[in-house]
């Protein structure tokens, strides 16, 4: 059976400073995770998959549709700064995190819509590992775990953890491997 592996990017300097969005560099721990990731994939892949795939150079694709939820004017701010500079928005997001759209940015609902073609691609794909941002992974995870998308903003997708999803006829099997870094 084919699987879909999900991983957040390694810890970034914005993760450390509590800033959202942005295009920050990866931290030293994030770098250590990047180095551990091939081993985690190997550990969680079955023998037959590995034997079959051993002559393949993994093909790497970049999909624009996997970009992080756009936090618009709040990009690069901490939650405390957002609460101070955009108190109305902060409250609105708290009241309805799924539908709240950042000023000049996106909502989770927007992200779910832009992910539709990606999800269709994943439904057809062979084994694949997706490395991207938390908000995006929450929506992909919710889809495969059959959780209503309205709950995706609260799905737990921790850093430095490889998630393996194996879709079956009526449910999806989930395994998690945490990197010891
Ligand atoms: O790391 C930031 C997340 O991707 C978005 O977090 O939607 O819970 O504010 P949030």
Short mmCIF file of C-alpha atoms and ligand atoms in Angstrom, two decimals:
data_model
loop_
_atom_site.label_atom_id
_atom_site.label_comp_id
_atom_site.label_asym_id
_atom_site.label_seq_id
_atom_site.Cartn_x
_atom_site.Cartn_y
_atom_site.Cartn_z
CA UNK A 1 0.00 0.00 0.00
CA UNK A 2 1.25 3.45 -0.72
CA UNK A 3 1.74 6.05 2.00
CA UNK A 4 1.91 9.79 2.34
CA UNK A 5 4.58 11.11 4.69
CA UNK A 6 4.14 14.56 6.18
CA UNK A 7 6.77 16.71 7.84
CA UNK A 8 6.95 20.31 8.92
CA UNK A 9 10.06 22.15 7.81
CA UNK A 10 12.76 22.10 10.50
CA UNK A 11 12.53 24.68 13.25
CA UNK A 12 13.08 28.20 11.85
CA UNK A 13 14.41 31.31 13.51
CA UNK A 14 10.84 32.70 13.41
CA UNK A 15 9.63 29.62 15.32
CA UNK A 16 12.18 30.52 17.98
CA UNK A 17 11.22 34.19 18.21
CA UNK A 18 7.48 33.40 18.09
CA UNK A 19 6.95 35.35 14.86
CA UNK A 20 4.41 34.07 12.35
CA UNK A 21 4.73 33.58 8.59
CA UNK A 22 7.79 34.97 6.96
CA UNK A 23 10.60 33.29 5.16
CA UNK A 24 13.04 32.87 8.04
CA UNK A 25 16.14 30.69 7.92
CA UNK A 26 16.23 27.30 9.56
CA UNK A 27 17.72 27.12 13.11
CA UNK A 28 20.53 24.76 14.16
CA UNK A 29 17.95 22.29 15.51
CA UNK A 30 16.02 22.60 12.24
CA UNK A 31 19.23 21.76 10.41
CA UNK A 32 19.80 18.73 12.64
CA UNK A 33 16.27 17.54 11.83
CA UNK A 34 16.91 17.94 8.09
CA UNK A 35 19.93 15.64 8.50
CA UNK A 36 17.89 13.05 10.46
CA UNK A 37 14.92 13.02 8.09
CA UNK A 38 16.24 10.46 5.53
CA UNK A 39 16.84 8.01 8.39
CA UNK A 40 13.32 8.58 9.77
CA UNK A 41 11.83 7.93 6.34
CA UNK A 42 13.89 4.74 6.07
CA UNK A 43 12.77 3.59 9.53
CA UNK A 44 9.13 4.07 8.71
CA UNK A 45 9.15 2.65 5.20
CA UNK A 46 8.54 -1.06 4.73
CA UNK A 47 11.26 -3.36 3.36
CA UNK A 48 9.46 -3.92 0.10
CA UNK A 49 9.03 -0.22 -0.57
CA UNK A 50 12.70 0.39 0.13
CA UNK A 51 13.82 -2.53 -2.01
CA UNK A 52 11.63 -1.38 -4.85
CA UNK A 53 12.68 2.24 -4.62
CA UNK A 54 16.40 1.70 -4.09
CA UNK A 55 17.46 2.54 -7.63
CA UNK A 56 15.38 5.70 -7.78
CA UNK A 57 16.75 9.13 -7.21
CA UNK A 58 13.94 10.74 -5.30
CA UNK A 59 12.30 13.28 -7.51
CA UNK A 60 11.79 16.61 -5.79
CA UNK A 61 8.93 18.88 -6.73
CA UNK A 62 8.12 22.36 -5.53
CA UNK A 63 4.48 23.28 -5.39
CA UNK A 64 3.50 26.91 -4.97
CA UNK A 65 0.14 25.74 -3.62
CA UNK A 66 1.97 24.41 -0.53
CA UNK A 67 3.09 27.90 0.56
CA UNK A 68 2.29 28.83 4.17
CA UNK A 69 -1.05 30.44 5.05
CA UNK A 70 -0.50 34.09 4.07
CA UNK A 71 -0.78 36.21 7.20
CA UNK A 72 -0.89 39.47 5.20
CA UNK A 73 -0.14 42.59 7.27
CA UNK A 74 0.62 40.36 10.29
CA UNK A 75 3.48 38.56 8.57
CA UNK A 76 6.55 38.62 10.80
CA UNK A 77 4.67 39.72 13.94
CA UNK A 78 4.34 37.75 17.18
CA UNK A 79 0.86 36.93 18.51
CA UNK A 80 1.40 39.52 21.25
CA UNK A 81 2.17 42.16 18.63
CA UNK A 82 -0.91 41.22 16.62
CA UNK A 83 -3.07 41.50 19.77
CA UNK A 84 -1.66 44.96 20.38
CA UNK A 85 -1.65 46.35 16.84
CA UNK A 86 -4.79 44.64 15.48
CA UNK A 87 -6.94 43.89 18.57
CA UNK A 88 -10.19 43.53 16.58
CA UNK A 89 -8.58 41.07 14.21
CA UNK A 90 -7.02 39.13 17.03
CA UNK A 91 -10.41 38.68 18.61
CA UNK A 92 -12.11 37.79 15.34
CA UNK A 93 -9.53 35.10 14.68
CA UNK A 94 -10.02 33.75 18.18
CA UNK A 95 -13.78 33.63 17.61
CA UNK A 96 -13.60 31.89 14.23
CA UNK A 97 -10.11 30.71 13.37
CA UNK A 98 -11.24 28.70 10.34
CA UNK A 99 -12.97 31.57 8.54
CA UNK A 100 -10.85 34.49 9.76
CA UNK A 101 -8.90 36.01 6.85
CA UNK A 102 -5.78 38.04 7.72
CA UNK A 103 -5.84 41.60 6.30
CA UNK A 104 -4.24 41.24 2.89
CA UNK A 105 -3.82 37.52 3.53
CA UNK A 106 -5.67 34.22 3.80
CA UNK A 107 -7.95 32.19 6.03
CA UNK A 108 -7.79 28.44 6.65
CA UNK A 109 -10.85 28.21 4.42
CA UNK A 110 -8.87 29.91 1.61
CA UNK A 111 -6.01 27.45 2.15
CA UNK A 112 -8.34 24.45 1.93
CA UNK A 113 -9.60 25.75 -1.42
CA UNK A 114 -6.13 26.33 -2.83
CA UNK A 115 -5.10 22.83 -1.67
CA UNK A 116 -7.87 21.10 -3.64
CA UNK A 117 -5.69 20.38 -6.72
CA UNK A 118 -2.88 19.18 -4.44
CA UNK A 119 -5.22 16.78 -2.66
CA UNK A 120 -6.38 15.40 -6.01
CA UNK A 121 -2.76 14.91 -6.99
CA UNK A 122 -2.06 13.11 -3.69
CA UNK A 123 -5.04 10.84 -4.19
CA UNK A 124 -3.37 9.59 -7.39
CA UNK A 125 0.28 9.70 -6.35
CA UNK A 126 2.69 6.92 -5.40
CA UNK A 127 4.59 7.12 -2.09
CA UNK A 128 5.29 10.76 -1.42
CA UNK A 129 6.84 12.89 1.32
CA UNK A 130 5.55 16.42 1.74
CA UNK A 131 7.68 18.90 3.64
CA UNK A 132 5.88 22.14 4.32
CA UNK A 133 4.37 24.52 6.86
CA UNK A 134 2.15 23.69 9.81
CA UNK A 135 -1.11 25.33 8.66
CA UNK A 136 -0.90 23.56 5.29
CA UNK A 137 -0.13 20.19 6.86
CA UNK A 138 -3.07 20.60 9.25
CA UNK A 139 -5.44 20.81 6.27
CA UNK A 140 -3.85 17.88 4.41
CA UNK A 141 -3.84 15.81 7.61
CA UNK A 142 -7.49 16.61 8.32
CA UNK A 143 -8.42 15.53 4.79
CA UNK A 144 -6.75 12.13 5.02
CA UNK A 145 -7.86 11.51 8.60
CA UNK A 146 -11.42 12.30 7.60
CA UNK A 147 -11.73 15.16 10.06
CA UNK A 148 -14.06 18.03 9.02
CA UNK A 149 -11.92 20.88 7.62
CA UNK A 150 -13.41 23.30 10.15
CA UNK A 151 -11.26 21.52 12.74
CA UNK A 152 -8.01 21.75 10.77
CA UNK A 153 -6.80 24.94 12.56
CA UNK A 154 -6.44 22.87 15.75
CA UNK A 155 -4.86 19.71 14.37
CA UNK A 156 -1.60 18.84 16.10
CA UNK A 157 1.34 18.73 13.70
CA UNK A 158 4.45 19.04 15.89
CA UNK A 159 7.91 20.06 14.77
CA UNK A 160 10.59 17.44 14.07
CA UNK A 161 8.11 14.59 13.74
CA UNK A 162 7.54 12.48 10.64
CA UNK A 163 3.90 11.48 10.13
CA UNK A 164 3.14 8.47 7.93
CA UNK A 165 -0.41 8.14 6.62
CA UNK A 166 -1.50 4.98 4.84
CA UNK A 167 -4.98 5.32 3.36
CA UNK A 168 -7.09 2.14 3.46
CA UNK A 169 -10.56 1.53 2.09
CA UNK A 170 -12.44 2.97 5.07
CA UNK A 171 -9.85 4.69 7.20
CA UNK A 172 -6.27 5.91 7.27
CA UNK A 173 -3.54 4.31 9.38
CA UNK A 174 -1.31 6.83 11.11
CA UNK A 175 2.20 6.41 12.49
CA UNK A 176 4.41 9.11 14.01
CA UNK A 177 8.18 9.11 14.40
CA UNK A 178 9.73 11.79 16.53
CA UNK A 179 13.34 12.76 15.81
CA UNK A 180 15.56 12.55 18.88
CA UNK A 181 17.38 15.82 18.32
O1 LIG B 1 3.43 28.24 12.68
C1 LIG B 1 2.37 28.86 12.45
C2 LIG B 1 1.24 28.08 11.94
O2 LIG B 1 1.52 27.61 10.67
C3 LIG B 1 -0.05 28.83 11.94
O3 LIG B 1 -0.46 28.87 13.23
O4 LIG B 1 -2.77 29.18 12.41
O5 LIG B 1 -2.29 28.33 14.72
O6 LIG B 1 -1.81 30.73 14.11
P1 LIG B 1 -1.91 29.29 13.65
#
